[in-house]
Short mmCIF file of the C-alpha atoms (twelve columns), coordinates in Angstrom:
data_MODEL
# 
_entry.id   MODEL 
# 
loop_
_atom_site.group_PDB 
_atom_site.id 
_atom_site.type_symbol 
_atom_site.label_atom_id 
_atom_site.label_alt_id 
_atom_site.label_comp_id 
_atom_site.label_asym_id 
_atom_site.label_seq_id 
_atom_site.Cartn_x 
_atom_site.Cartn_y 
_atom_site.Cartn_z 
_atom_site.pdbx_PDB_model_num 
ATOM 1   C CA . ASP A 1   -18.273 -0.138  31.126  1 
ATOM 2   C CA . LYS A 2   -19.737 -0.323  27.650  1 
ATOM 3   C CA . LYS A 3   -20.864 -3.380  25.716  1 
ATOM 4   C CA . THR A 4   -19.506 -3.262  22.170  1 
ATOM 5   C CA . LYS A 5   -21.600 -6.163  20.827  1 
ATOM 6   C CA . LYS A 6   -24.694 -4.007  20.441  1 
ATOM 7   C CA . ALA A 7   -23.014 -1.789  17.807  1 
ATOM 8   C CA . VAL A 8   -22.154 -4.708  15.474  1 
ATOM 9   C CA . VAL A 9   -24.391 -7.577  14.432  1 
ATOM 10  C CA . SER A 10  -21.934 -10.293 13.248  1 
ATOM 11  C CA . THR A 11  -19.454 -11.821 15.707  1 
ATOM 12  C CA . GLN A 12  -16.704 -12.050 13.040  1 
ATOM 13  C CA . SER A 13  -16.668 -8.269  12.470  1 
ATOM 14  C CA . THR A 14  -16.727 -7.600  16.249  1 
ATOM 15  C CA . GLY A 15  -13.521 -9.642  16.676  1 
ATOM 16  C CA . LYS A 16  -11.783 -7.768  13.845  1 
ATOM 17  C CA . ARG A 17  -12.806 -4.326  15.139  1 
ATOM 18  C CA . ARG A 18  -11.858 -5.252  18.707  1 
ATOM 19  C CA . GLN A 19  -8.383  -6.230  17.438  1 
ATOM 20  C CA . ARG A 20  -8.230  -2.918  15.567  1 
ATOM 21  C CA . LEU A 21  -8.904  -1.067  18.835  1 
ATOM 22  C CA . VAL A 22  -6.148  -2.969  20.657  1 
ATOM 23  C CA . GLY A 23  -3.659  -2.739  17.764  1 
ATOM 24  C CA . PRO A 24  -0.412  -4.681  17.164  1 
ATOM 25  C CA . ASN A 25  1.319   -5.359  20.508  1 
ATOM 26  C CA . SER A 26  -1.457  -3.174  22.082  1 
ATOM 27  C CA . ASN A 27  0.206   -0.007  20.658  1 
ATOM 28  C CA . THR A 28  -3.099  1.677   19.751  1 
ATOM 29  C CA . LEU A 29  -4.459  1.132   23.254  1 
ATOM 30  C CA . LYS A 30  -1.305  2.625   24.829  1 
ATOM 31  C CA . ALA A 31  -1.566  5.700   22.578  1 
ATOM 32  C CA . LEU A 32  -5.198  6.209   23.656  1 
ATOM 33  C CA . GLU A 33  -4.218  5.887   27.322  1 
ATOM 34  C CA . LEU A 34  -1.529  8.582   26.931  1 
ATOM 35  C CA . LEU A 35  -3.799  11.019  25.056  1 
ATOM 36  C CA . THR A 36  -6.949  10.568  27.196  1 
ATOM 37  C CA . GLU A 37  -5.065  10.102  30.536  1 
ATOM 38  C CA . CYS A 38  -7.234  7.052   31.275  1 
ATOM 39  C CA . TYR A 39  -6.584  3.408   32.074  1 
ATOM 40  C CA . ILE A 40  -8.321  1.284   29.398  1 
ATOM 41  C CA . LYS A 41  -8.931  -2.468  29.624  1 
ATOM 42  C CA . VAL A 42  -10.457 -4.630  26.854  1 
ATOM 43  C CA . GLN A 43  -11.858 -7.981  27.966  1 
ATOM 44  C CA . GLY A 44  -14.063 -10.019 25.638  1 
ATOM 45  C CA . SER A 45  -16.773 -7.704  24.302  1 
ATOM 46  C CA . THR A 46  -16.401 -5.178  27.175  1 
ATOM 47  C CA . VAL A 47  -14.208 -2.054  27.259  1 
ATOM 48  C CA . ALA A 48  -13.527 -0.605  30.727  1 
ATOM 49  C CA . ALA A 49  -12.025 2.868   31.283  1 
ATOM 50  C CA . LEU A 50  -10.856 4.546   34.503  1 
ATOM 51  C CA . GLY A 51  -9.852  8.229   34.655  1 
ATOM 52  C CA . PRO A 52  -11.180 11.811  34.454  1 
ATOM 53  C CA . TYR A 53  -14.664 12.524  33.117  1 
ATOM 54  C CA . LYS A 54  -13.414 14.268  29.965  1 
ATOM 55  C CA . GLY A 55  -11.032 11.390  29.129  1 
ATOM 56  C CA . ILE A 56  -13.711 8.716   29.696  1 
ATOM 57  C CA . LYS A 57  -16.044 10.602  27.319  1 
ATOM 58  C CA . GLN A 58  -13.333 10.640  24.634  1 
ATOM 59  C CA . VAL A 59  -12.635 6.908   25.115  1 
ATOM 60  C CA . ARG A 60  -16.348 6.097   24.777  1 
ATOM 61  C CA . ASN A 61  -16.640 8.059   21.500  1 
ATOM 62  C CA . ILE A 62  -13.514 6.413   20.054  1 
ATOM 63  C CA . VAL A 63  -14.748 2.903   21.006  1 
ATOM 64  C CA . MET A 64  -18.166 3.525   19.431  1 
ATOM 65  C CA . ASP A 65  -16.529 4.886   16.263  1 
ATOM 66  C CA . THR A 66  -14.315 1.785   15.937  1 
ATOM 67  C CA . MET A 67  -17.378 -0.447  16.294  1 
ATOM 68  C CA . ASN A 68  -19.057 1.637   13.542  1 
ATOM 69  C CA . ASN A 69  -16.117 0.813   11.195  1 
ATOM 70  C CA . ILE A 70  -14.037 4.005   11.744  1 
ATOM 71  C CA . HIS A 71  -10.367 3.285   12.442  1 
ATOM 72  C CA . PRO A 72  -9.094  4.614   15.814  1 
ATOM 73  C CA . ILE A 73  -5.963  6.089   14.163  1 
ATOM 74  C CA . TYR A 74  -8.087  8.964   12.801  1 
ATOM 75  C CA . ASN A 75  -9.298  9.905   16.287  1 
ATOM 76  C CA . ILE A 76  -5.747  9.578   17.650  1 
ATOM 77  C CA . LYS A 77  -4.513  12.093  15.040  1 
ATOM 78  C CA . ILE A 78  -7.285  14.536  15.992  1 
ATOM 79  C CA . LEU A 79  -6.409  14.250  19.708  1 
ATOM 80  C CA . MET A 80  -2.705  14.845  18.952  1 
ATOM 81  C CA . THR A 81  -3.460  18.029  16.972  1 
ATOM 82  C CA . LYS A 82  -5.774  19.279  19.755  1 
ATOM 83  C CA . ARG A 83  -3.027  18.755  22.351  1 
ATOM 84  C CA . GLU A 84  -0.591  20.834  20.243  1 
ATOM 85  C CA . LEU A 85  -3.176  23.609  19.730  1 
ATOM 86  C CA . MET A 86  -3.898  23.794  23.475  1 
ATOM 87  C CA . ARG A 87  -0.305  24.893  24.115  1 
ATOM 88  C CA . ASP A 88  -0.749  28.046  21.972  1 
ATOM 89  C CA . PRO A 89  -2.573  30.713  24.047  1 
ATOM 90  C CA . ALA A 90  -3.328  32.833  20.929  1 
ATOM 91  C CA . LEU A 91  -5.697  30.126  19.628  1 
ATOM 92  C CA . ALA A 92  -7.597  29.729  22.910  1 
ATOM 93  C CA . ASN A 93  -10.640 31.770  21.738  1 
ATOM 94  C CA . GLU A 94  -10.606 30.596  18.098  1 
ATOM 95  C CA . SER A 95  -12.170 27.588  16.412  1 
ATOM 96  C CA . TRP A 96  -9.794  24.723  15.601  1 
ATOM 97  C CA . ASP A 97  -11.775 23.304  12.682  1 
ATOM 98  C CA . ARG A 98  -9.310  24.571  10.076  1 
ATOM 99  C CA . PHE A 99  -6.380  22.846  11.830  1 
ATOM 100 C CA . LEU A 100 -8.084  19.505  12.470  1 
ATOM 101 C CA . PRO A 101 -7.601  16.818  9.790   1 
ATOM 102 C CA . LYS A 102 -10.589 15.907  7.655   1 
ATOM 103 C CA . PHE A 103 -10.769 12.302  6.489   1 
ATOM 104 C CA . LYS A 104 -12.847 11.178  3.549   1 
ATOM 105 C CA . LYS A 105 -14.307 7.739   3.126   1 
ATOM 106 C CA . LYS A 106 -12.357 5.842   0.476   1 
ATOM 107 C CA . ASN A 107 -14.248 2.550   0.528   1 
ATOM 108 C CA . VAL A 108 -17.283 3.885   -1.327  1 
ATOM 109 C CA . GLN A 109 -19.328 1.198   -2.998  1 
ATOM 110 C CA . THR A 110 -19.100 1.586   -6.760  1 
ATOM 111 C CA . LYS A 111 -22.202 1.080   -8.835  1 
ATOM 112 C CA . LYS A 112 -22.075 -1.999  -11.005 1 
ATOM 113 C CA . PRO A 113 -22.849 -1.460  -14.702 1 
ATOM 114 C CA . LYS A 114 -26.322 -2.555  -15.635 1 
ATOM 115 C CA . LYS A 115 -26.669 -5.523  -17.931 1 
ATOM 116 C CA . GLN A 116 -28.072 -4.547  -21.276 1 
ATOM 117 C CA . VAL A 117 -31.106 -6.739  -21.871 1 
ATOM 118 C CA . VAL A 118 -31.980 -7.144  -25.540 1 
ATOM 119 C CA . LYS A 119 -35.732 -7.046  -25.908 1 
ATOM 120 C CA . LYS A 120 -37.218 -9.670  -28.158 1 
ATOM 121 C CA . LYS A 121 -39.796 -8.801  -30.748 1 
ATOM 122 C CA . TYR A 122 -43.334 -9.211  -29.525 1 
ATOM 123 C CA . THR A 123 -45.222 -12.078 -31.130 1 
ATOM 124 C CA . PRO A 124 -48.787 -12.994 -30.181 1 
ATOM 125 C CA . PHE A 125 -48.144 -16.651 -30.953 1 
ATOM 126 C CA . PRO A 126 -46.603 -18.870 -28.245 1 
ATOM 127 C CA . PRO A 127 -43.201 -20.577 -28.863 1 
ATOM 128 C CA . PRO A 128 -43.247 -24.053 -30.459 1 
ATOM 129 C CA . GLN A 129 -43.547 -26.940 -28.042 1 
ATOM 130 C CA . GLN A 130 -40.277 -28.801 -27.408 1 
ATOM 131 C CA . PRO A 131 -40.287 -32.573 -27.994 1 
ATOM 132 C CA . SER A 132 -40.416 -34.713 -24.872 1 
ATOM 133 C CA . LYS A 133 -38.141 -37.680 -24.023 1 
ATOM 134 C CA . ILE A 134 -40.742 -40.172 -25.220 1 
ATOM 135 C CA . ASP A 135 -41.050 -38.352 -28.583 1 
ATOM 136 C CA . LEU A 136 -37.265 -38.469 -29.041 1 
ATOM 137 C CA . GLN A 137 -37.163 -42.183 -28.146 1 
ATOM 138 C CA . ILE A 138 -39.952 -42.923 -30.683 1 
ATOM 139 C CA . GLU A 139 -37.992 -41.032 -33.400 1 
ATOM 140 C CA . SER A 140 -34.785 -42.948 -32.695 1 
ATOM 141 C CA . GLY A 141 -36.611 -46.288 -32.274 1 
ATOM 142 C CA . GLU A 142 -35.339 -46.723 -28.713 1 
ATOM 143 C CA . TYR A 143 -38.882 -46.689 -27.340 1 
ATOM 144 C CA . PHE A 144 -39.650 -50.071 -28.907 1 
ATOM 145 C CA . MET A 145 -36.443 -51.726 -27.639 1 
ATOM 146 C CA . LYS A 146 -36.165 -53.930 -24.603 1 
ATOM 147 C CA . GLU A 147 -34.200 -52.937 -21.480 1 
ATOM 148 C CA . HIS A 148 -31.164 -55.153 -22.166 1 
ATOM 149 C CA . GLU A 149 -31.013 -53.841 -25.758 1 
ATOM 150 C CA . ARG A 150 -31.046 -50.235 -24.475 1 
ATOM 151 C CA . ARG A 151 -28.215 -50.987 -22.033 1 
ATOM 152 C CA . GLN A 152 -26.205 -52.643 -24.782 1 
ATOM 153 C CA . LYS A 153 -26.666 -49.620 -27.049 1 
ATOM 154 C CA . LYS A 154 -25.546 -47.216 -24.282 1 
ATOM 155 C CA . ASN A 155 -22.456 -49.331 -23.570 1 
ATOM 156 C CA . GLU A 156 -21.545 -49.348 -27.292 1 
ATOM 157 C CA . GLU A 157 -21.861 -45.541 -27.483 1 
ATOM 158 C CA . LYS A 158 -19.681 -45.164 -24.373 1 
ATOM 159 C CA . GLY A 159 -17.078 -47.518 -25.843 1 
ATOM 160 C CA . GLN A 160 -16.948 -45.571 -29.106 1 
ATOM 161 C CA . ALA A 161 -16.523 -42.253 -27.290 1 
ATOM 162 C CA . GLN A 162 -13.793 -43.735 -25.101 1 
ATOM 163 C CA . SER A 163 -11.911 -45.151 -28.089 1 
ATOM 164 C CA . LEU A 164 -11.990 -41.720 -29.796 1 
ATOM 165 C CA . LYS A 165 -10.559 -40.059 -26.690 1 
ATOM 166 C CA . ASN A 166 -7.820  -42.687 -26.388 1 
ATOM 167 C CA . SER A 167 -6.822  -42.275 -30.038 1 
ATOM 168 C CA . GLN A 168 -6.618  -38.472 -29.622 1 
ATOM 169 C CA . LYS A 169 -4.409  -38.842 -26.522 1 
ATOM 170 C CA . LYS A 170 -2.101  -41.273 -28.366 1 
ATOM 171 C CA . LYS A 171 -1.716  -38.811 -31.241 1 
ATOM 172 C CA . GLU A 172 -0.834  -36.004 -28.798 1 
ATOM 173 C CA . LYS A 173 1.802   -38.190 -27.097 1 
ATOM 174 C CA . GLU A 174 3.319   -39.357 -30.408 1 
ATOM 175 C CA . ALA A 175 3.528   -35.776 -31.699 1 
ATOM 176 C CA . ALA A 176 6.184   -35.006 -29.069 1 
ATOM 177 C CA . PHE A 177 8.475   -37.779 -30.453 1 
ATOM 178 C CA . VAL A 178 8.167   -36.780 -34.136 1 
ATOM 179 C CA . ALA A 179 11.532  -35.490 -35.425 1 
ATOM 180 C CA . PRO A 180 11.525  -32.016 -37.010 1 
ATOM 181 C CA . LYS A 181 12.221  -31.581 -40.720 1 
ATOM 182 C CA . GLU A 182 15.942  -31.146 -41.434 1 
ATOM 183 C CA . GLU A 183 17.259  -28.848 -44.174 1 
ATOM 184 C CA . ASN A 184 19.107  -30.529 -47.055 1 
ATOM 185 C CA . ILE A 185 22.623  -29.058 -46.650 1 
ATOM 186 C CA . VAL A 186 24.130  -30.985 -49.613 1 
ATOM 187 C CA . ALA A 187 21.580  -29.548 -52.030 1 
ATOM 188 C CA . LYS A 188 22.291  -26.024 -50.766 1 
ATOM 189 C CA . THR A 189 26.064  -26.379 -51.298 1 
ATOM 190 C CA . LEU A 190 25.528  -27.711 -54.837 1 
ATOM 191 C CA . ASP A 191 23.263  -24.760 -55.635 1 
ATOM 192 C CA . LYS A 192 25.963  -22.350 -54.459 1 
ATOM 193 C CA . GLU A 193 28.630  -24.064 -56.593 1 
ATOM 194 C CA . ASN A 194 26.403  -24.019 -59.664 1 
ATOM 195 C CA . ASP A 195 25.556  -20.385 -59.166 1 
ATOM 196 C CA . ASN A 196 28.338  -18.731 -61.225 1 
ATOM 197 C CA . SER A 197 26.736  -15.311 -61.474 1 
ATOM 198 C CA . VAL A 198 29.403  -12.686 -60.608 1 
ATOM 199 C CA . ASP A 199 28.851  -8.966  -60.072 1 
ATOM 200 C CA . ILE A 200 31.174  -7.406  -62.687 1 
ATOM 201 C CA . ASP A 201 30.603  -3.792  -61.565 1 
ATOM 202 C CA . ALA A 202 31.715  -4.602  -57.992 1 
ATOM 203 C CA . LEU A 203 34.891  -6.263  -59.300 1 
ATOM 204 C CA . LYS A 204 35.749  -3.214  -61.463 1 
ATOM 205 C CA . LYS A 205 35.387  -0.900  -58.463 1 
ATOM 206 C CA . LYS A 206 37.703  -3.084  -56.356 1 
ATOM 207 C CA . LEU A 207 40.380  -3.091  -59.090 1 
ATOM 208 C CA . LYS A 208 40.212  0.711   -59.475 1 
ATOM 209 C CA . LYS A 209 40.705  1.175   -55.730 1 
ATOM 210 C CA . LYS A 210 43.774  -1.084  -55.790 1 
ATOM 211 C CA . LYS A 211 45.335  0.913   -58.673 1 
ATOM 212 C CA . PHE A 212 44.973  4.265   -56.935 1 
ATOM 213 C CA . LYS A 213 46.498  3.033   -53.671 1 
ATOM 214 C CA . THR A 214 50.374  3.380   -53.548 1 
ATOM 215 C CA . PRO A 215 52.145  0.722   -51.514 1 
ATOM 216 C CA . ALA A 216 53.998  1.966   -48.402 1 
ATOM 217 C CA . PRO A 217 57.816  1.402   -48.372 1 
ATOM 218 C CA . THR A 218 58.678  -1.728  -46.420 1 
ATOM 219 C CA . THR A 219 61.902  -2.474  -44.484 1 
ATOM 220 C CA . SER A 220 63.131  -4.741  -47.295 1 
ATOM 221 C CA . ASP A 221 62.771  -1.991  -49.985 1 
ATOM 222 C CA . ALA A 222 64.488  0.674   -47.886 1 
ATOM 223 C CA . ASN A 223 68.256  1.484   -48.267 1 
ATOM 224 C CA . PRO A 224 70.260  -0.892  -46.017 1 
ATOM 225 C CA . ASP A 225 72.999  1.725   -45.505 1 
ATOM 226 C CA . SER A 226 70.490  4.177   -44.040 1 
ATOM 227 C CA . LEU A 227 69.335  1.581   -41.474 1 
ATOM 228 C CA . ILE A 228 72.888  1.193   -40.075 1 
ATOM 229 C CA . SER A 229 73.588  3.847   -37.468 1 
ATOM 230 C CA . PRO A 230 76.946  5.698   -37.413 1 
ATOM 231 C CA . THR A 231 77.864  3.967   -34.152 1 
ATOM 232 C CA . GLN A 232 77.560  0.560   -35.902 1 
ATOM 233 C CA . SER A 233 80.018  1.462   -38.813 1 
ATOM 234 C CA . ASP A 234 83.427  -0.270  -39.066 1 
ATOM 235 C CA . GLU A 235 85.725  2.811   -39.286 1 
ATOM 236 C CA . PRO A 236 85.206  4.276   -35.832 1 
ATOM 237 C CA . VAL A 237 85.609  0.815   -34.332 1 
ATOM 238 C CA . LYS A 238 89.015  0.377   -35.975 1 
ATOM 239 C CA . LYS A 239 90.153  3.838   -34.790 1 
ATOM 240 C CA . LYS A 240 89.202  2.954   -31.245 1 
ATOM 241 C CA . LYS A 241 91.263  -0.219  -31.449 1 
ATOM 242 C CA . LYS A 242 94.363  1.788   -32.674 1 
ATOM 243 C CA . LYS A 243 94.049  4.238   -29.811 1 
ATOM 244 C CA . ARG A 244 93.888  1.417   -27.318 1 
ATOM 245 C CA . LYS A 245 97.084  -0.148  -28.783 1 
ATOM 246 C CA . ALA A 246 98.916  3.202   -28.526 1 
ATOM 247 C CA . GLU A 247 97.845  3.564   -24.878 1 
ATOM 248 C CA . VAL A 248 99.125  0.064   -24.102 1 
ATOM 249 C CA . ALA A 249 102.577 0.836   -25.736 1 
ATOM 250 C CA . VAL A 250 102.990 3.999   -23.693 1 
ATOM 251 C CA . SER A 251 102.188 2.221   -20.451 1 
ATOM 252 C CA . ALA A 252 104.737 -0.609  -21.300 1 
ATOM 253 C CA . GLU A 253 107.749 1.819   -21.614 1 
ATOM 254 C CA . PRO A 254 109.799 2.231   -18.312 1 
ATOM 255 C CA . VAL A 255 109.613 5.632   -16.719 1 
ATOM 256 C CA . ASP A 256 113.034 7.067   -15.556 1 
ATOM 257 C CA . THR A 257 112.314 8.661   -12.231 1 
ATOM 258 C CA . ALA A 258 116.028 8.890   -11.156 1 
ATOM 259 C CA . GLU A 259 117.749 12.271  -11.327 1 
ATOM 260 C CA . PRO A 260 120.989 12.696  -13.421 1 
ATOM 261 C CA . VAL A 261 124.206 12.731  -11.373 1 
# 
């Protein structure tokens, strides 16, 4: 058994580091049990371990490191790499320092920039004495007033300040309901009508372009005889009708099939 409270002073940090040792759904604790081959139990501020001597020693070091603000995941990674290296017989007599992961501290406290203090010029004479409340009251004439007169004066000053604030708030509220300035559309249209200035050079260019362009032949200008196809002409239709009449006359004549006697 090992008390973990002695490593940390504040109780709030002990609770956080204890939770870090257990992990979410006690996953970190299960990983430690598999790697060290020990049964580990965390109860309150006590960590109990049961197993071989070598495993208990590893558990103790990991627990002390977590209480000294070193996350147990780093030690778990080191144990995993050691287990893989143990399987290789060629590395049995060599040092494993080059294979083990080296973790650097990232939460290094940064130095705050020093405030630049502007040194005042040295003067042998002391600073001028500030006027007291009584001196200020004598200057304003409040010192010679009675208590009810002083109260009345304070109330008047408060009322004036309050009225100024109220007037400012009213102006802010009324500003939201002020209609924006509209543009005079009628004046703009009149200005456009009165503006008779025409670009003569642009007009000349347009006219020249129209002259050079030749109009494409439309269906109305084309020859109507060319549009009619030879199938649509009247002559072949009439010939067809004559042929049909001749065929009908031949079919109407009786055919003598009887042989002469």
